Tab-separated table of C-alpha atoms and ligand atoms in Angstrom:
chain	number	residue	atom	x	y	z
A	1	UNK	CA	7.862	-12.645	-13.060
A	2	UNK	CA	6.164	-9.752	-10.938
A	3	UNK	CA	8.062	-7.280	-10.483
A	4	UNK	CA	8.902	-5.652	-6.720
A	5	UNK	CA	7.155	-2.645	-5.087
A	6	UNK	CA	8.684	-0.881	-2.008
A	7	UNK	CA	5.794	1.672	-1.305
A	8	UNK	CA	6.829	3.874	1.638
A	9	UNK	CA	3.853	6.096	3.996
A	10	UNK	CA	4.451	8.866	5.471
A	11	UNK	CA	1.542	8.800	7.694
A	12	UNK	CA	0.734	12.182	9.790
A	13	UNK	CA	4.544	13.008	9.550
A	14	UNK	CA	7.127	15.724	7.645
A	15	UNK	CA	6.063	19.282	7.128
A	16	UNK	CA	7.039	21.046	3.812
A	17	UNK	CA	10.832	21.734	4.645
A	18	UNK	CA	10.992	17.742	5.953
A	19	UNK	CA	9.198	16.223	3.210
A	20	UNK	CA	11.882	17.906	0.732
A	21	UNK	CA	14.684	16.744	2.732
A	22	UNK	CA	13.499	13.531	2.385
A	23	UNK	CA	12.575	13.464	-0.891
A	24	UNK	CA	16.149	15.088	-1.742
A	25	UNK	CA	17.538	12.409	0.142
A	26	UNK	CA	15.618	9.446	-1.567
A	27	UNK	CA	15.999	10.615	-4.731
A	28	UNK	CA	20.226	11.424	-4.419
A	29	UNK	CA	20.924	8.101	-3.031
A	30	UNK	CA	19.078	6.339	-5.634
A	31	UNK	CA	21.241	8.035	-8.531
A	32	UNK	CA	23.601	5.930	-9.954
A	33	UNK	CA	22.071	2.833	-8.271
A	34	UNK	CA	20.735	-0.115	-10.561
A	35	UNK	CA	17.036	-0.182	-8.919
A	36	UNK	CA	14.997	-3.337	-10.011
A	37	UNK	CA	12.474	-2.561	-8.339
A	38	UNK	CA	9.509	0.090	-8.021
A	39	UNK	CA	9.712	2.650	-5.716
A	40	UNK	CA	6.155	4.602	-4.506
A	41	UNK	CA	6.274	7.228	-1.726
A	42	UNK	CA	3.181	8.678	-0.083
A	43	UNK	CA	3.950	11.219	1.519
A	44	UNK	CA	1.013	13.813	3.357
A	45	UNK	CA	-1.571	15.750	1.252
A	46	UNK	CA	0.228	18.852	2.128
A	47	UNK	CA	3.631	17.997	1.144
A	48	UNK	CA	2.242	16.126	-2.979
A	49	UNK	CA	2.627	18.810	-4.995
A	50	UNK	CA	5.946	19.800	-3.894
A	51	UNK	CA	7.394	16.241	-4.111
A	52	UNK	CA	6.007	15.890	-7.387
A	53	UNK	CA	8.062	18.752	-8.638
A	54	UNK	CA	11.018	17.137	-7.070
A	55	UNK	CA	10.408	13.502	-8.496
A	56	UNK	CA	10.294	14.724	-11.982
A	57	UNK	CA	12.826	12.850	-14.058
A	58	UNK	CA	13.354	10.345	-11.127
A	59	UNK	CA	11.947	6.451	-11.163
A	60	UNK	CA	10.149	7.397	-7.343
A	61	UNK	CA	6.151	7.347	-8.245
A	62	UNK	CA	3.903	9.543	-6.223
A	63	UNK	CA	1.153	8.421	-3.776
A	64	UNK	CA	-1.166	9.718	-1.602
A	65	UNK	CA	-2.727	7.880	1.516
A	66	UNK	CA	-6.392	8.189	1.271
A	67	UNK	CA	-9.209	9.805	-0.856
A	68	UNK	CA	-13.167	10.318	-0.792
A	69	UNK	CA	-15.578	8.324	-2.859
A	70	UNK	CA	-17.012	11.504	-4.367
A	71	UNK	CA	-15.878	13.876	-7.049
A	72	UNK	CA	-16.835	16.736	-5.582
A	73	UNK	CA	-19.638	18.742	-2.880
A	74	UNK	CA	-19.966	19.460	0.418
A	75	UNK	CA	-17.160	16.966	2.435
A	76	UNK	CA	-15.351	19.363	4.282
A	77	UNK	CA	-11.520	18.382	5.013
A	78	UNK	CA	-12.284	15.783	2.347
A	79	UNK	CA	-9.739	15.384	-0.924
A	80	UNK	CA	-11.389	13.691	-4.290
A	81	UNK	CA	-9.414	11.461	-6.684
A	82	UNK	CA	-9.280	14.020	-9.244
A	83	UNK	CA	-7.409	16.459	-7.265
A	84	UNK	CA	-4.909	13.838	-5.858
A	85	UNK	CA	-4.605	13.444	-9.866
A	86	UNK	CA	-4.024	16.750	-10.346
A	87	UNK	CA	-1.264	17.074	-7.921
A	88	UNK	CA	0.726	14.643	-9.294
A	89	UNK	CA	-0.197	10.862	-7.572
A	90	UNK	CA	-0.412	7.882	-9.815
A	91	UNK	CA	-1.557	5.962	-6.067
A	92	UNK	CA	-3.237	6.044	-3.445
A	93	UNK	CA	-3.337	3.838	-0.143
A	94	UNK	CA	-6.698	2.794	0.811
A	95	UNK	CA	-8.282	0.526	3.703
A	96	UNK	CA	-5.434	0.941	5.530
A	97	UNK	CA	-5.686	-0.281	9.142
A	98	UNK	CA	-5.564	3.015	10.578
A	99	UNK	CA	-8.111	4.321	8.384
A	100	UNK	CA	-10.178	1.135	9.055
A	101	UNK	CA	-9.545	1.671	13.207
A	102	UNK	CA	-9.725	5.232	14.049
A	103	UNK	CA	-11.725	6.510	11.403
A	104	UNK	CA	-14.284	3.576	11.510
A	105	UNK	CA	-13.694	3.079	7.429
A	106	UNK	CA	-15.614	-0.138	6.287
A	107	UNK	CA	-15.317	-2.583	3.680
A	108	UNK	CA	-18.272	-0.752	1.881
A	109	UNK	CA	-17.037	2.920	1.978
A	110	UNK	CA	-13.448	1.252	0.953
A	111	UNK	CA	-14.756	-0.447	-1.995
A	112	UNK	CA	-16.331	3.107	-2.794
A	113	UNK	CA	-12.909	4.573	-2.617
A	114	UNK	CA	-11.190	1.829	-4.487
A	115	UNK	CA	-13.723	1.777	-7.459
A	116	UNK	CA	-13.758	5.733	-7.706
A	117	UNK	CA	-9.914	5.850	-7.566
A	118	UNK	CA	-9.837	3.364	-11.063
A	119	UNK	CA	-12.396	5.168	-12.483
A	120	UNK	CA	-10.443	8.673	-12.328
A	121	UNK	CA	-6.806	6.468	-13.086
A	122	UNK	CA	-5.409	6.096	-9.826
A	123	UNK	CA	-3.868	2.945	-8.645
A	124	UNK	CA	-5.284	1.662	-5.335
A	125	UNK	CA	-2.612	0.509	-2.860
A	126	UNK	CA	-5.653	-1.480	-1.217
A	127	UNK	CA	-4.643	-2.815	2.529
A	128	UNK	CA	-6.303	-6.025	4.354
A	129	UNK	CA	-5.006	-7.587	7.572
A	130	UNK	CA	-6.191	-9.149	10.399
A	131	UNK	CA	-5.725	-7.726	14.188
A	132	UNK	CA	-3.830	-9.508	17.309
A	133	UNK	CA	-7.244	-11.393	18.550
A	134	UNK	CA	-8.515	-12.162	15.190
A	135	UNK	CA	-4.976	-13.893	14.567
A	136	UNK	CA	-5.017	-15.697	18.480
A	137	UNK	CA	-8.785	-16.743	17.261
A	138	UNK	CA	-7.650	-18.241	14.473
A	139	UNK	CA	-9.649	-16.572	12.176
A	140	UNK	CA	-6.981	-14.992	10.106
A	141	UNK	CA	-8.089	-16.357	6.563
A	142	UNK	CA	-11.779	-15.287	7.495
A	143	UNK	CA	-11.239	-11.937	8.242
A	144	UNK	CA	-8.594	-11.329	5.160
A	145	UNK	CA	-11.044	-13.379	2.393
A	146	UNK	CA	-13.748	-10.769	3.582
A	147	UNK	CA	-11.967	-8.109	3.309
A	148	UNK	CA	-10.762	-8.680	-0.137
A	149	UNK	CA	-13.988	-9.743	-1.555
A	150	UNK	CA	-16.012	-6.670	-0.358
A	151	UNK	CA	-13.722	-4.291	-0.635
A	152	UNK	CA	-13.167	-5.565	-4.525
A	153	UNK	CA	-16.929	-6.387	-5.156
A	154	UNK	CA	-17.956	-5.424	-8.657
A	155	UNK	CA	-13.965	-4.281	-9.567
A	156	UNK	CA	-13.282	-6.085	-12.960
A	157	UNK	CA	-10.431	-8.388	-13.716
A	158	UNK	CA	-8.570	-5.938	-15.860
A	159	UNK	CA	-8.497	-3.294	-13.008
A	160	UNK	CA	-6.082	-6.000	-10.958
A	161	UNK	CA	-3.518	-5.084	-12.826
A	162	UNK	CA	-3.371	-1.142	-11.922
A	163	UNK	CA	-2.965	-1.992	-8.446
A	164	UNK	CA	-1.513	-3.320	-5.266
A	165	UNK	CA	-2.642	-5.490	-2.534
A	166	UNK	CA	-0.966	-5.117	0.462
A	167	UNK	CA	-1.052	-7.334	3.386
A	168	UNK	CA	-0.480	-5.788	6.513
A	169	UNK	CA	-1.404	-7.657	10.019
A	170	UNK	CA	-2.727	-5.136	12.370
A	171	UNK	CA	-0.354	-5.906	15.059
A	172	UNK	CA	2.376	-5.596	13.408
A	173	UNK	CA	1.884	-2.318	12.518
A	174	UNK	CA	4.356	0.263	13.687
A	175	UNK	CA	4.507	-2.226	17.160
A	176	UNK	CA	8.402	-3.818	15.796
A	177	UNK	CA	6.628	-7.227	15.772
A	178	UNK	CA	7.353	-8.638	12.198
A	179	UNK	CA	5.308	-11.078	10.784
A	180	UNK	CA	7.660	-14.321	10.146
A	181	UNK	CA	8.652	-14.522	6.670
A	182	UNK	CA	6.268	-17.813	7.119
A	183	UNK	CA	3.725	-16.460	8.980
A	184	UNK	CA	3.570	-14.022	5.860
A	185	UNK	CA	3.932	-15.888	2.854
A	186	UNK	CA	1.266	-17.843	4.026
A	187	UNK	CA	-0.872	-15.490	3.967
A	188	UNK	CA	0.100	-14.152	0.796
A	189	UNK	CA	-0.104	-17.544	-0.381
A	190	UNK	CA	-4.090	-17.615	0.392
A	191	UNK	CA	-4.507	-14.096	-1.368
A	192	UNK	CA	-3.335	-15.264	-4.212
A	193	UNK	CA	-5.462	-18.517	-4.396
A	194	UNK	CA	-8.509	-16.220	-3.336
A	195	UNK	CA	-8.284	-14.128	-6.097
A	196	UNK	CA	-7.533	-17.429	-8.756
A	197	UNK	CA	-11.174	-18.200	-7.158
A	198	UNK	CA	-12.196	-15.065	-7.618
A	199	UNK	CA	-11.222	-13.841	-11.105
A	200	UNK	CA	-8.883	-16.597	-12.682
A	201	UNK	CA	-5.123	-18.083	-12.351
A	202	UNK	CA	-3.678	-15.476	-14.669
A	203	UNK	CA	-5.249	-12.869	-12.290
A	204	UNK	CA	-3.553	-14.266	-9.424
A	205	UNK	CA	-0.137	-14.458	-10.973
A	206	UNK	CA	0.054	-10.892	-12.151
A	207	UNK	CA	-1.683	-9.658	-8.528
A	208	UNK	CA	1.264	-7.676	-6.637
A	209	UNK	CA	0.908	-8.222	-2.924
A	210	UNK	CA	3.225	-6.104	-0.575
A	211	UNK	CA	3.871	-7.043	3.391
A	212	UNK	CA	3.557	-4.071	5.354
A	213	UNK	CA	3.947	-4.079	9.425
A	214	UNK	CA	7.393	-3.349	10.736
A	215	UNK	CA	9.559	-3.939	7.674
A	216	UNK	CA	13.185	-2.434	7.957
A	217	UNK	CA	16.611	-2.811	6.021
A	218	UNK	CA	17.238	-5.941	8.582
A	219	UNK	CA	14.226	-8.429	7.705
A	220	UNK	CA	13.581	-7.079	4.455
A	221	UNK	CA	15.101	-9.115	2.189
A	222	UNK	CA	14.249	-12.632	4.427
A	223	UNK	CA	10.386	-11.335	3.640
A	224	UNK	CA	11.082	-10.459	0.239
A	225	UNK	CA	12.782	-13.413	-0.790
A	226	UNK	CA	9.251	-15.479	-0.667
A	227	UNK	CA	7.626	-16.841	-3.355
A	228	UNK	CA	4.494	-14.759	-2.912
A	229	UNK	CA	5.761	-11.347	-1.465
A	230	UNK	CA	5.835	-9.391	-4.318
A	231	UNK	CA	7.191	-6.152	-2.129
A	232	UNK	CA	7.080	-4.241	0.720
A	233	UNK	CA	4.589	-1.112	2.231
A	234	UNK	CA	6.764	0.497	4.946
A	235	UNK	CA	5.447	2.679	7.349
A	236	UNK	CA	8.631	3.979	10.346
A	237	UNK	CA	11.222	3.076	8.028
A	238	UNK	CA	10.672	5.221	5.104
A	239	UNK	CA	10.795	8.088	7.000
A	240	UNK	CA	14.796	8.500	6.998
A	241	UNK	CA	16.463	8.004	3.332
A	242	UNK	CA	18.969	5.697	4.389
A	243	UNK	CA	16.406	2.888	6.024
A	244	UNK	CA	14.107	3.353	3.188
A	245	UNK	CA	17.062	2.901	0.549
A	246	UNK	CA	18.148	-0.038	2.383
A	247	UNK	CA	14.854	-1.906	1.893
A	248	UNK	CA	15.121	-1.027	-1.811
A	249	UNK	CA	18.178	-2.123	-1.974
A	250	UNK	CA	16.682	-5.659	-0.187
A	251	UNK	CA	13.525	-5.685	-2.881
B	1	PEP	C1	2.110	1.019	7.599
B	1	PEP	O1	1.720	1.988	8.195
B	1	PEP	O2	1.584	0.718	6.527
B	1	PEP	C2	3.208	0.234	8.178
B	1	PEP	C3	3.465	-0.927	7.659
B	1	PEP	O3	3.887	0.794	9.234
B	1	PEP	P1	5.226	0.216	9.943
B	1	PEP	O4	6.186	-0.128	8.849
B	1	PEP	O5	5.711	1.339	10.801
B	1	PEP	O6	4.805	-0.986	10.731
């Protein structure tokens, strides 16, 4: 049995005072509750210190939502693995869709990030999806297998198990267009029987992968209940404690 993961980014959102609110408000409303499932939130670089303080003692883990390749130099505005270690994350998101989009991130630099974050003990929350026209073109399975084999090239089979994949279609990202639980699991379905061709079957059944794009305490636990949705990466809806505790309360 894998166990669930509710993951929840922040994105470019919550100053100090909000992030603690929210954090507060996570953290109170999961006391005395019988959580079965893991709980990640990733909230902006700004804000991971101070959350860490505040998630001591609690079952939340910390994440952050991107990282460099490099240890250290010249990268101005940049933030390296170790440092995002040092403030307290145990994850980080990377190849998200936003990352890949605006900030032109490719499979290459990704699998630089993903790679670096193992090596310093981070856990990747590693993102693939495929946009509107890619899905219309019918070229959905193409563009996820690609992503997922460059952006784990040369990452060994015992790394799978310290992290997350995390299927998100594009355009269903922060749009309110769900993916069908179908629609979903059936991608999830061909993750899973990518990486069995990639590392082995006992890979593939350990692998956690999360839907992300539009999840909310309403459709939650319809997407959750399939056979290869192993959680949930939740981008508007973590960002007030009572639709983020009603997914985990779904998961
Ligand atoms: C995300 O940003 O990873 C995400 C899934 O966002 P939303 O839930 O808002 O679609």
């Amino acid at each position: 049995m894998r166990k669930k993961i509710v993951a929840g980014n922040w994105k470019m959102h919550n100053d100090l005072q909000d992030s603690k609110n929210l954090i507060n408000g996570i953290v109170k409303g999961l006391q005395n509750e019988n959580v079965n499932c893991e709980v990640i939130v990733c909230p902006p670089y700004t804000s991971l210190s101070e959350a860490a303080g505040l998630l001591k003692g609690s079952i939340v883990k910390l994440g952050a939502q991107n990282m460099h390749f490099e240890d250290k130099g010249a990268f101005t505005g940049e933030i390296s693995a170790a440092m995002l270690k040092s403030a307290g994350c145990e994850y980080v998101i990377l190849g998200h869709s936003e990352r890949r989009t605006i900030f032109n991130e490719s499979d290459e630099l990704i699998n630089k990030k993903v790679k670096k974050a193992f090596s310093r003990g981070l856990k990747p929350i590693f993102c693939v999806g495929e946009t509107l026209s890619e899905r219309e073109g019918g070229v959905t399975n193409d563009v996820v297998k690609r992503q997922v084999i460059q952006g784990l090239m040369d990452v060994p089979e015992p790394d799978l198990t310290n992290m997350i994949l995390a299927y998100e279609p594009v355009w269903a990202i922060g749009t309110g267009k769900t993916a069908s639980p179908e629609q979903a699991q059936e991608v999830h379905a061909f993750i899973r029987s990518l990486i069995k061709d990639l590392y082995s079957e006992q890979a593939a059944g350990k692998m956690v992968i999360q839907y992300g794009g539009s999840v909310k305490p309403e459709n939650a636990a319809e997407l959750l209940s399939k056979n290869d949705i192993d959680g949930a990466l939740v981008g508007g809806a973590c960002l007030k404690p009572d639709s983020f505790l009603g997914i985990i309360k779904s998961a």
